PDB file of C-alpha atoms in Angstrom:
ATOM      1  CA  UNK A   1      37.503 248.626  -1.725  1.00  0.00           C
ATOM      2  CA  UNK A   2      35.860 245.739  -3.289  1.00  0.00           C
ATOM      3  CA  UNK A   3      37.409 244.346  -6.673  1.00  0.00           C
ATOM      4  CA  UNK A   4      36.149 244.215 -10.059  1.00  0.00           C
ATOM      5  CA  UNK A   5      35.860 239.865  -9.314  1.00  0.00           C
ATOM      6  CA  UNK A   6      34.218 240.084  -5.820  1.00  0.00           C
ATOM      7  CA  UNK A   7      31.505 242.411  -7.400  1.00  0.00           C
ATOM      8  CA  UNK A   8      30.344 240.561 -10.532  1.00  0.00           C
ATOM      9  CA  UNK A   9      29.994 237.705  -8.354  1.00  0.00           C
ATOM     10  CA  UNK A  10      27.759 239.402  -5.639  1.00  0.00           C
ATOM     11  CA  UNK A  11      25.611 240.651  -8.743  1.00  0.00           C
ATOM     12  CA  UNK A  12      25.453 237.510 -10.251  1.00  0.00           C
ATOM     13  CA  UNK A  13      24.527 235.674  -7.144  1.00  0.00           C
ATOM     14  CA  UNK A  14      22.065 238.614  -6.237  1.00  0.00           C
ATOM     15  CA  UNK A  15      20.179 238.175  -9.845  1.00  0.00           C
ATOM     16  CA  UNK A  16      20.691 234.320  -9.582  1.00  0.00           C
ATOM     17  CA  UNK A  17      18.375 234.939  -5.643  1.00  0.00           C
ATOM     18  CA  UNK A  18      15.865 236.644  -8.145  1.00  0.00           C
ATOM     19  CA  UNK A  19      15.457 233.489 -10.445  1.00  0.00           C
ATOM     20  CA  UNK A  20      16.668 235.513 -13.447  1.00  0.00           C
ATOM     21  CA  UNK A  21      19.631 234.516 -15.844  1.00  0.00           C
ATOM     22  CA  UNK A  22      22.241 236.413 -15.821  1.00  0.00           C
ATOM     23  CA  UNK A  23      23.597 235.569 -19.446  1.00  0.00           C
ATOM     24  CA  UNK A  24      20.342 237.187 -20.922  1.00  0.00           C
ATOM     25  CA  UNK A  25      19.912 240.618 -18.924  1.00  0.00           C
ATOM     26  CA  UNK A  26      20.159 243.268 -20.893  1.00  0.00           C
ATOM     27  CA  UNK A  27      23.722 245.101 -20.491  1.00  0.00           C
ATOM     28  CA  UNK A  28      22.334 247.821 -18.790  1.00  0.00           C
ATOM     29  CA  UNK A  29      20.412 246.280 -16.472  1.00  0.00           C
ATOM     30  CA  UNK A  30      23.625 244.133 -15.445  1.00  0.00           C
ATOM     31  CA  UNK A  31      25.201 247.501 -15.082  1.00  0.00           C
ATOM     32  CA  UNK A  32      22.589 248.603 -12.596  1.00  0.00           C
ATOM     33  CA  UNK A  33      22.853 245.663 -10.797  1.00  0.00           C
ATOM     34  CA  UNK A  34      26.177 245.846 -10.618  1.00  0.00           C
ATOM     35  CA  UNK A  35      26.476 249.749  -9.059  1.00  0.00           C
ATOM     36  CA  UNK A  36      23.589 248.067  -6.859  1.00  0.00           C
ATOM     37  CA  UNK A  37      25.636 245.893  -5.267  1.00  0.00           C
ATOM     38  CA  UNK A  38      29.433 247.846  -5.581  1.00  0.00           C
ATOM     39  CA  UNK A  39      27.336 250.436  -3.053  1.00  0.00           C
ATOM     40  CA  UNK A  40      25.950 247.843  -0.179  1.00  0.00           C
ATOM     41  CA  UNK A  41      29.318 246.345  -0.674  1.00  0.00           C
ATOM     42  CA  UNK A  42      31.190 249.479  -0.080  1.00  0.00           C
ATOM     43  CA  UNK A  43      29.273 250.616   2.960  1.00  0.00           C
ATOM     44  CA  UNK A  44      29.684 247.097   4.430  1.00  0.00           C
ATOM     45  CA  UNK A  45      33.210 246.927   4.240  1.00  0.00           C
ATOM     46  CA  UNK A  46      33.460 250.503   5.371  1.00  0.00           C
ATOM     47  CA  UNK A  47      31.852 249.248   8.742  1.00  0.00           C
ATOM     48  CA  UNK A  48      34.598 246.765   9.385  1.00  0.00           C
ATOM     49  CA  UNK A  49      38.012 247.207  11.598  1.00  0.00           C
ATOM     50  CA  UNK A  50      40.070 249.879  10.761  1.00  0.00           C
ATOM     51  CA  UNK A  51      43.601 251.009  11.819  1.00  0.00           C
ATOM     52  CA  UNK A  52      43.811 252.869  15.122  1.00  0.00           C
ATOM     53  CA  UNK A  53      45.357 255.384  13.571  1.00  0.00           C
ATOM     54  CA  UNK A  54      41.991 256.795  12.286  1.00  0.00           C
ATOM     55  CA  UNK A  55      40.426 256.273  15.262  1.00  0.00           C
ATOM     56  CA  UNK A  56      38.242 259.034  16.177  1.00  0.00           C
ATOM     57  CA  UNK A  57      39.537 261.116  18.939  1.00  0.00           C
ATOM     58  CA  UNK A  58      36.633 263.548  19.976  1.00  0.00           C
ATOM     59  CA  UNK A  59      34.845 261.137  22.764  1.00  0.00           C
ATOM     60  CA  UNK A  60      33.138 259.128  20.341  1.00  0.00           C
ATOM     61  CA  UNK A  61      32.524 255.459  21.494  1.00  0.00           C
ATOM     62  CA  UNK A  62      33.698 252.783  19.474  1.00  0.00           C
ATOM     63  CA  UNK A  63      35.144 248.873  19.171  1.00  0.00           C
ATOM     64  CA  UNK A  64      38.575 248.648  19.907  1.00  0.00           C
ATOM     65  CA  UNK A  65      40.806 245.115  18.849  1.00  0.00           C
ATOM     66  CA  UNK A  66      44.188 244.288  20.380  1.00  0.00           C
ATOM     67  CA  UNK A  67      45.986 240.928  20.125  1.00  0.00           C
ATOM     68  CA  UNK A  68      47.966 239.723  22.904  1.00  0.00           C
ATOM     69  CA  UNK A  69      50.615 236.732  22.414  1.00  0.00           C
ATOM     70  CA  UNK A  70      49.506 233.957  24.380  1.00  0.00           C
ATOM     71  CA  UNK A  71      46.595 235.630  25.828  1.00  0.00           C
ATOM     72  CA  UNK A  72      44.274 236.206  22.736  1.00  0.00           C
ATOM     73  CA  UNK A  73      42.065 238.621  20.926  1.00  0.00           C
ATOM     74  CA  UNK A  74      40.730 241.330  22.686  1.00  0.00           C
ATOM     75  CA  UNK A  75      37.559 243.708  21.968  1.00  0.00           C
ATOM     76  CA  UNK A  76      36.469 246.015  23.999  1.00  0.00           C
ATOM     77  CA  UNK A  77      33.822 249.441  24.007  1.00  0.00           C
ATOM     78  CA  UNK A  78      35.786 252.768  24.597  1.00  0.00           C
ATOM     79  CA  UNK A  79      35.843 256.290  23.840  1.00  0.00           C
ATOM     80  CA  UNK A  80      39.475 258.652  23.574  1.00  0.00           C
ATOM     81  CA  UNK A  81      39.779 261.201  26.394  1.00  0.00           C
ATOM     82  CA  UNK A  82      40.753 263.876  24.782  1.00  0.00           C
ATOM     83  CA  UNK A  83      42.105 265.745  27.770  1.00  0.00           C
ATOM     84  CA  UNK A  84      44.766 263.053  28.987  1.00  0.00           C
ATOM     85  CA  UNK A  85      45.295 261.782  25.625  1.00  0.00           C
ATOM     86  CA  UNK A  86      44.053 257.702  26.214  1.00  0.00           C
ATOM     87  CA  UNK A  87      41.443 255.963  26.048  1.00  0.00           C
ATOM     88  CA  UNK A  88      38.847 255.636  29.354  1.00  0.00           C
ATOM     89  CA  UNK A  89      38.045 251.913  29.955  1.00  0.00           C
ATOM     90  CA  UNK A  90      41.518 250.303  29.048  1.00  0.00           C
ATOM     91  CA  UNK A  91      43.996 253.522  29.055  1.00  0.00           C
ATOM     92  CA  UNK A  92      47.176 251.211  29.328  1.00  0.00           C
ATOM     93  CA  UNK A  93      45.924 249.065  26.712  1.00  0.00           C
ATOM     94  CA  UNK A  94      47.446 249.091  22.822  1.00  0.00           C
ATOM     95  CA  UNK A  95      44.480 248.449  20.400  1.00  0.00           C
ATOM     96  CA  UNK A  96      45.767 247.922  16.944  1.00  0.00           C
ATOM     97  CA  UNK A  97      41.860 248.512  15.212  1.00  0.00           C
ATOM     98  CA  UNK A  98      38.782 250.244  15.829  1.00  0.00           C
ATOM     99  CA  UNK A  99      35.283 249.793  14.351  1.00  0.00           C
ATOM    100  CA  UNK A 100      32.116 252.419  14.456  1.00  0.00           C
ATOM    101  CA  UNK A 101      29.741 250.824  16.789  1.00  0.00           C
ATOM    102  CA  UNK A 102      26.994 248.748  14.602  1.00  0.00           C
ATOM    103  CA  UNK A 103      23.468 249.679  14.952  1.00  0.00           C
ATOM    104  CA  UNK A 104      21.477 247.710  17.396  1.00  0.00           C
ATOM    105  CA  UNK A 105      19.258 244.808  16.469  1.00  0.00           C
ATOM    106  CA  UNK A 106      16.113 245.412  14.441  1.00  0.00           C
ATOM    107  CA  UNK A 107      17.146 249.157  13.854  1.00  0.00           C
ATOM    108  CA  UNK A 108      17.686 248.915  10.164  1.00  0.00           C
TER     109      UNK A 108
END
């Protein structure tokens, strides 16, 4: 998910936050720092929008996206009816993506 570039710099900018140079860790603790920050990464990017396609279908609530020409960008909560086979709050509507709904404020 995230490449090789995009995590050396988030573990060099992470040890740069903790006033240390980079140039002089030792190699393994570069290493460490660098499967560190390859798993926050992961799990963020995990949380992001995803193709309806995987879309949970089993009542779960989520985020759903859909683009309209001219009208805009569209988010909205929802959960799939599994009986009729749509979703409950917009059934005519065509999301494109889906997200897992984010934990609320302060819960982390």
């Amino acid at each position: 998910m995230i490449s090789e570039e995009q995590l050396e710099a988030a573990a060099r900018s992470y040890y740069d936050y903790c006033d240390g140079s980079w140039e002089t860790l030792n190699p393994m603790a570069q290493s460490l720092y660098r499967t560190r920050m390859r798993l926050a990464l992961n799990t963020f990017v995990a949380t992001l929008w995803r193709d309806i396609a995987s879309a949970p279908k089993d009542g779960t609530a989520v985020l759903l996206f859909n683009h309209i020409d001219g009208r805009g960008d569209y988010t909205w909560l929802d959960r799939w009816d599994p009986e009729y086979g749509r979703w409950i709050a917009a059934p005519k509507a065509r999301a494109t993506h889906w997200m897992p709904i984010p934990p609320p404020p302060g819960s982390s």
